[in-house]
CSV table of C-alpha atoms in Angstrom, one decimal:
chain,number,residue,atom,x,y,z
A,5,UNK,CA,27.0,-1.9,19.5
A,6,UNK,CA,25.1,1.1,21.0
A,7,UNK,CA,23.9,0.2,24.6
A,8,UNK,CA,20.1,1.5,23.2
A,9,UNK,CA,20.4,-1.2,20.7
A,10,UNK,CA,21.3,-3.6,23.1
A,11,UNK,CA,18.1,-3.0,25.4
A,12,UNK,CA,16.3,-2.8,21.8
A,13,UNK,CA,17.4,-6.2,20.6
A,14,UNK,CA,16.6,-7.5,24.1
A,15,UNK,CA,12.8,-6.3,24.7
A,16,UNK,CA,12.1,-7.3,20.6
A,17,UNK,CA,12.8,-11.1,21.7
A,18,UNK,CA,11.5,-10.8,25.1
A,19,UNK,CA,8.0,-8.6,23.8
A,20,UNK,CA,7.6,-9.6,20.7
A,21,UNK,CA,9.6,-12.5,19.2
A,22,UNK,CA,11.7,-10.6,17.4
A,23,UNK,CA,15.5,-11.9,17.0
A,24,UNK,CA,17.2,-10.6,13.7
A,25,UNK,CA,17.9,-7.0,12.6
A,26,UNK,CA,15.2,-7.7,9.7
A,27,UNK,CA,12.5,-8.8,11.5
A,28,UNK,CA,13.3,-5.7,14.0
A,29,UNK,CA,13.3,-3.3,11.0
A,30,UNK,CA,10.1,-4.7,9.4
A,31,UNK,CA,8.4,-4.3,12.6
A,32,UNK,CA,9.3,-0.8,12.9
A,33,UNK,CA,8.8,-0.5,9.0
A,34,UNK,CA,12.2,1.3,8.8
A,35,UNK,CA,15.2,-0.3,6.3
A,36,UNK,CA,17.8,-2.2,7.6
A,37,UNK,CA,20.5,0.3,6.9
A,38,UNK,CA,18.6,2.5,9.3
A,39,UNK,CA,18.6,0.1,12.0
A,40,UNK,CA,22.0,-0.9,11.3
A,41,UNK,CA,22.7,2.8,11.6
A,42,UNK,CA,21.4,2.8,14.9
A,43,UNK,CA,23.4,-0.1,15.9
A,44,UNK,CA,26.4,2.6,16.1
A,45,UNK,CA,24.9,6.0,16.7
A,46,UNK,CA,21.7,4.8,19.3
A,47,UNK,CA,17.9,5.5,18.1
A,48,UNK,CA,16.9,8.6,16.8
A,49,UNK,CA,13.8,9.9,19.0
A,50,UNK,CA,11.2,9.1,16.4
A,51,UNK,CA,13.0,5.5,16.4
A,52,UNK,CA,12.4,5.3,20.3
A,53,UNK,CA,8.6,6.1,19.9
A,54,UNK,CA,8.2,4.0,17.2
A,55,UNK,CA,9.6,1.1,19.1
A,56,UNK,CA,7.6,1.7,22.0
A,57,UNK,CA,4.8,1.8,19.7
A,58,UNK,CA,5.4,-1.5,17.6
A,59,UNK,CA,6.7,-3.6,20.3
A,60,UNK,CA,5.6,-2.3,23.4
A,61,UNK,CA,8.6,-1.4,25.5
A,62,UNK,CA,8.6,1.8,27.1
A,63,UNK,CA,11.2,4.7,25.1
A,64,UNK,CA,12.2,5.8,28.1
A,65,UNK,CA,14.0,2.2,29.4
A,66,UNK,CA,15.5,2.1,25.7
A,67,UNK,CA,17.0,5.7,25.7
A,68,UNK,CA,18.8,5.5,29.0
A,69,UNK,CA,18.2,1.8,30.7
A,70,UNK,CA,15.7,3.3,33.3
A,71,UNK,CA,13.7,0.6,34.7
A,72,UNK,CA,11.1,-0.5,34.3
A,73,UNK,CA,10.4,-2.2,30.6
A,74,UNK,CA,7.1,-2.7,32.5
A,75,UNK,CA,4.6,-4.3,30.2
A,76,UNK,CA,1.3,-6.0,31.1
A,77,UNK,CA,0.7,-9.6,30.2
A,78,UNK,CA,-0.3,-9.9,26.6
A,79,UNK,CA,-3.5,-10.3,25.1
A,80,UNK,CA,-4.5,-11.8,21.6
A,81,UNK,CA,-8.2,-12.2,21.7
A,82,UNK,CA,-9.7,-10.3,18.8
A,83,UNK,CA,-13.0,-8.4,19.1
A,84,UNK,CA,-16.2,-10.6,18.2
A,85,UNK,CA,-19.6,-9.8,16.7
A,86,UNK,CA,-22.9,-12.1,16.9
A,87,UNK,CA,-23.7,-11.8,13.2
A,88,UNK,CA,-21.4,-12.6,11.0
A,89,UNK,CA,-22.3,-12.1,7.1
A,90,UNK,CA,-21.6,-14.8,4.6
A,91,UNK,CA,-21.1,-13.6,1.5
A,92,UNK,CA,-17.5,-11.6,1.7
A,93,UNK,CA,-17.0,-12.5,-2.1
A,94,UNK,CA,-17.0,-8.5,-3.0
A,95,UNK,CA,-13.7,-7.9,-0.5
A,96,UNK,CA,-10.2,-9.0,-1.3
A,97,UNK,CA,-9.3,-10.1,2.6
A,98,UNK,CA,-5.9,-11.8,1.5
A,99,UNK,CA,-3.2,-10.8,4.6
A,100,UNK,CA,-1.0,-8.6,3.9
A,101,UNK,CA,2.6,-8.6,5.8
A,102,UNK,CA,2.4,-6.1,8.0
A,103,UNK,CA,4.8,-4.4,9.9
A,104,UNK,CA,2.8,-4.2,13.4
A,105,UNK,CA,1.2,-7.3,13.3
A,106,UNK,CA,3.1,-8.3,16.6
A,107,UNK,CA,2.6,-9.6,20.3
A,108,UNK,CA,0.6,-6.5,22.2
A,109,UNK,CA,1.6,-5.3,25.3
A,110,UNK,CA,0.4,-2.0,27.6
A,111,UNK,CA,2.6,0.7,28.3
A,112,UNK,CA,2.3,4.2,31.0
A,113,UNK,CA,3.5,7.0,29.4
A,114,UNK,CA,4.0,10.7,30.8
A,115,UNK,CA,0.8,11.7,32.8
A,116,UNK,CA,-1.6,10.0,31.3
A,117,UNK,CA,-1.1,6.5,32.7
A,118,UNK,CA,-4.9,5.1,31.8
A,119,UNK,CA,-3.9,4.9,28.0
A,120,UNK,CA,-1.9,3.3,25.7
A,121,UNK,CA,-0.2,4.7,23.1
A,122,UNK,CA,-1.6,4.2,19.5
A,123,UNK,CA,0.3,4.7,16.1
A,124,UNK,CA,-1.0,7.3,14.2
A,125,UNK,CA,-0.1,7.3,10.5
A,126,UNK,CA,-1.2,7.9,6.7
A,127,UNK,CA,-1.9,5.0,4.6
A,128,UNK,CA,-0.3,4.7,1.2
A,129,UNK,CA,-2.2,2.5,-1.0
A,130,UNK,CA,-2.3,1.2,-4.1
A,131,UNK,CA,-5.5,0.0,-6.5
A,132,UNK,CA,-6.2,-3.5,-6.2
A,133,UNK,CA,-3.5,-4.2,-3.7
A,134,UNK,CA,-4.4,-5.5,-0.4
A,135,UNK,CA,-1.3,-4.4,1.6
A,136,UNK,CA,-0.2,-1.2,2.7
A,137,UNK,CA,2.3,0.8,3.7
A,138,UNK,CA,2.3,3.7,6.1
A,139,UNK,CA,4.1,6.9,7.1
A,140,UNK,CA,4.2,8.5,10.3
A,141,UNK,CA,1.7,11.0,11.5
A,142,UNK,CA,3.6,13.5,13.8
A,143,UNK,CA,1.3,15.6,14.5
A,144,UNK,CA,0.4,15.5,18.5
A,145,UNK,CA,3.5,13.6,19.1
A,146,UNK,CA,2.5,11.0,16.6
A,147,UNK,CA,0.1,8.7,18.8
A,148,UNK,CA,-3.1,8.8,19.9
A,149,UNK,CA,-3.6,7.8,23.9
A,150,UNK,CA,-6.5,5.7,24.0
A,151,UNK,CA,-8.4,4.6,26.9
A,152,UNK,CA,-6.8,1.4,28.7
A,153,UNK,CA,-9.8,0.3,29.3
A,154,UNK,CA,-11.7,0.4,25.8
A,155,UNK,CA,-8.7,-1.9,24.7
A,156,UNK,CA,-9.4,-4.1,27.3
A,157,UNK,CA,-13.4,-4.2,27.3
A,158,UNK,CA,-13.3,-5.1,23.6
A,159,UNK,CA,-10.1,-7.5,23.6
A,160,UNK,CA,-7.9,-5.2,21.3
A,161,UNK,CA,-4.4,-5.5,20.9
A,162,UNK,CA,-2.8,-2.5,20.9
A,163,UNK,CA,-0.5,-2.9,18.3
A,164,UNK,CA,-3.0,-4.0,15.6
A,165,UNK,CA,-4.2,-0.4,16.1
A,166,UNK,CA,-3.8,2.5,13.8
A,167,UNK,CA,-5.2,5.6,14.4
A,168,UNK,CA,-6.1,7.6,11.0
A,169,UNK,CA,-7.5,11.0,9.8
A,170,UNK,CA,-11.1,11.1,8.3
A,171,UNK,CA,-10.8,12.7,4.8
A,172,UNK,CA,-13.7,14.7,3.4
A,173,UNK,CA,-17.1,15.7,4.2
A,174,UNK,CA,-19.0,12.4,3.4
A,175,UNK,CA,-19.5,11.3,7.3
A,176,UNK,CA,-20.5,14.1,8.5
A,177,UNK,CA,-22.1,14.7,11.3
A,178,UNK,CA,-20.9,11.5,12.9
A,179,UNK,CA,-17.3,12.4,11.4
A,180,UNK,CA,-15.7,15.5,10.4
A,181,UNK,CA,-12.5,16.4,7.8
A,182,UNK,CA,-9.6,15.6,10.2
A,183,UNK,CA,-11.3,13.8,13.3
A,184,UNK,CA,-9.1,10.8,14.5
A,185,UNK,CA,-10.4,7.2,14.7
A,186,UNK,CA,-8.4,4.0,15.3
A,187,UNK,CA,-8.9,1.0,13.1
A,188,UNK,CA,-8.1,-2.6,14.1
A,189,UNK,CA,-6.4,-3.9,11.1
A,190,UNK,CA,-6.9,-7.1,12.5
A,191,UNK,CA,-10.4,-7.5,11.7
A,192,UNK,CA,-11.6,-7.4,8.5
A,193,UNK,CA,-14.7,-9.6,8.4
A,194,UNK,CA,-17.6,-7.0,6.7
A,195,UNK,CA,-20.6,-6.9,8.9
A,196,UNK,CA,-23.2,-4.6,8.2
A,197,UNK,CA,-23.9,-1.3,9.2
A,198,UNK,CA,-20.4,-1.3,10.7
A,199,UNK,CA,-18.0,1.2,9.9
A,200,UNK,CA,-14.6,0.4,8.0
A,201,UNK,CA,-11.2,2.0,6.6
A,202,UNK,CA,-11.5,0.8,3.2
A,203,UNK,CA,-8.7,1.1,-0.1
A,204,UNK,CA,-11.3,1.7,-3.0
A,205,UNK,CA,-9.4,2.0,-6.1
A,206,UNK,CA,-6.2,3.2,-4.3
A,207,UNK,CA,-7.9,5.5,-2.4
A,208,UNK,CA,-8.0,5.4,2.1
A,209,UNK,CA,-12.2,6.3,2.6
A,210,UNK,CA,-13.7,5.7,6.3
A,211,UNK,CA,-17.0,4.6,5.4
A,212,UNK,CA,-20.2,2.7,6.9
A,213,UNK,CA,-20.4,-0.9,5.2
A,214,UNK,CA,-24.6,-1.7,4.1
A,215,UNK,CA,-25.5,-5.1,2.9
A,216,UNK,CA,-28.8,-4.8,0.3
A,217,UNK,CA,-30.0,-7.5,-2.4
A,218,UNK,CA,-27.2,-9.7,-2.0
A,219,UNK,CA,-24.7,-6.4,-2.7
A,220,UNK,CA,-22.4,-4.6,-0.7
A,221,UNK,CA,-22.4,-0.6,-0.8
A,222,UNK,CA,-20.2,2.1,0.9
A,223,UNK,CA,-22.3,4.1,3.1
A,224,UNK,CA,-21.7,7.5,4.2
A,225,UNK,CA,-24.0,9.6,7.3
A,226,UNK,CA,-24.0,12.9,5.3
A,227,UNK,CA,-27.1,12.4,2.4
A,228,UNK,CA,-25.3,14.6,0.1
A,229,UNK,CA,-22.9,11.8,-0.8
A,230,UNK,CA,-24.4,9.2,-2.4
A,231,UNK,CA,-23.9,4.5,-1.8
A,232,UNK,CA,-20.9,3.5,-4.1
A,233,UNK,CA,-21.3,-0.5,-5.0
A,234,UNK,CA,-18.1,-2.2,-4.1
A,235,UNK,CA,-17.9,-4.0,-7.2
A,236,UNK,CA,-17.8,-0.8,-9.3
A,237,UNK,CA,-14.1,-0.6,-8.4
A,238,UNK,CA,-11.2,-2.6,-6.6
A,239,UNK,CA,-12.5,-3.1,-2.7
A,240,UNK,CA,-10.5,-4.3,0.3
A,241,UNK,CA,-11.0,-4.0,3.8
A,242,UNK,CA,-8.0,-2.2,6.0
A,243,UNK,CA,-9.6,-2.7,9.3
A,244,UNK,CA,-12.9,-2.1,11.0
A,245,UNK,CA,-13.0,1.6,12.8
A,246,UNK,CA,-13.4,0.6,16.9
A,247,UNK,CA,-12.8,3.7,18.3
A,248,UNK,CA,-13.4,7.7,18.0
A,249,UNK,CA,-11.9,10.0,20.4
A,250,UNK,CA,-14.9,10.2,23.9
A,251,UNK,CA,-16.9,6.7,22.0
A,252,UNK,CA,-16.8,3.3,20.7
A,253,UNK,CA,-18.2,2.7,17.6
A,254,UNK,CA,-18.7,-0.8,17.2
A,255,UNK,CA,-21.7,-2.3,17.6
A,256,UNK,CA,-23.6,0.4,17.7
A,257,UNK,CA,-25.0,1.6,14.4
């Protein structure tokens, strides 16, 4: 076996809990013949920074054995919010089996050693299906380095993170076509005036959640769009948006 596998296979247990080739693939949501593949040739460079991403060990360590693997302690507190809205009857919340729903840990990387690395991706969704899949984003490297700190302050775990691209004009000014945010895919509880990646009818929208009459609507900033009602198509909740590059934005809308 590879010796990158070897360290791979290690910080997977050690990190994350991780001790078979499919658990190991389905965390870095690549097949198993890849990873098998691996096993003989060593980890292809997006493979290292994927790793690094999903299970928190730093690419460098796994590419040539450099100490350190060098991750903080863990943390698995999810964010909270004072008011909590009752009727989540509109949202299908079932959890799907995701690939980065693992143990978080804190990594330094190149020059920027206040952040942490974030995933960014594309979602692939489907109508009425509350999974997902996803597809790397490459573009700046393929992460987004997000303030240590913000993590910390709100209790985040980095790898329930994805970082996403707004689509469309509809948040506009708040948002515009291409602007990265990071969504915590861990919390899907709907709360008001809070703003959430959404799969409405098989379509990713970043949109402002509003709770009138007993009905929940998908809000956007710019007037020229107008409220959708969630139950005029299939509605589920990817994960609340927590962060936009310079601001937070929960909790304050």
């Amino acid at each position: 076996m590879h010796e990158q596998m070897k360290r791979l296979y290690e910080a997977a247990a050690t990190l994350a809990g991780l001790k078979t080739q499919a658990e190991i693939a389905r965390t870095l949501n690549q097949s198993q013949q890849t990873v098998n593949n691996w096993e003989a040739r060593g980890i292809s460079k997006a493979g290292l920074l994927k790793a690094q991403s999903a299970i928190g060990c730093s690419a460098t360590w796994l590419e040539t054995g450099a100490p350190p693997m060098a991750l903080a302690p863990r943390s698995a507190s999810p964010m909270a919010h004072p008011m909590v809205q009752d009727d989540t009857s509109a949202f299908v919340t079932a959890e799907p089996d995701h690939p980065f729903l693992t143990g978080a840990g804190r990594v330094r990387i190149g020059d920027e050693p206040d952040t942490i690395p974030i995933r960014r991706v594309l979602l692939k969704l489907h109508a009425g299906v509350t999974g997902f899949e996803t597809e790397p984003d490459l573009e700046d490297g393929g992460v987004l380095h997000m303030p240590r700190a913000v993590i910390e302050a709100h209790r985040l775990v980095p790898h329930q993170l994805l970082a996403i691209r707004v689509r469309g004009q509809s948040m506009e000014p708040m948002m515009f076509e291409d602007d990265v945010v990071v969504v915590n895919t861990a919390d899907k509880e709907p709360f008001s005036r809070e703003i959430y990646a959404v799969n409405f009818n098989g379509e990713a929208l970043v949109k402002q959640l509003v709770r009138r009459n007993n009905e929940w609507f998908l809000h956007s900033m710019n007037p020229d769009f107008g409220p959708i009602n969630v139950r005029t198509g299939q509605c589920s909740i990817v994960g609340r948006v927590v962060y936009q590059p310079g601001r937070v934005l929960t909790g304050r809308l």
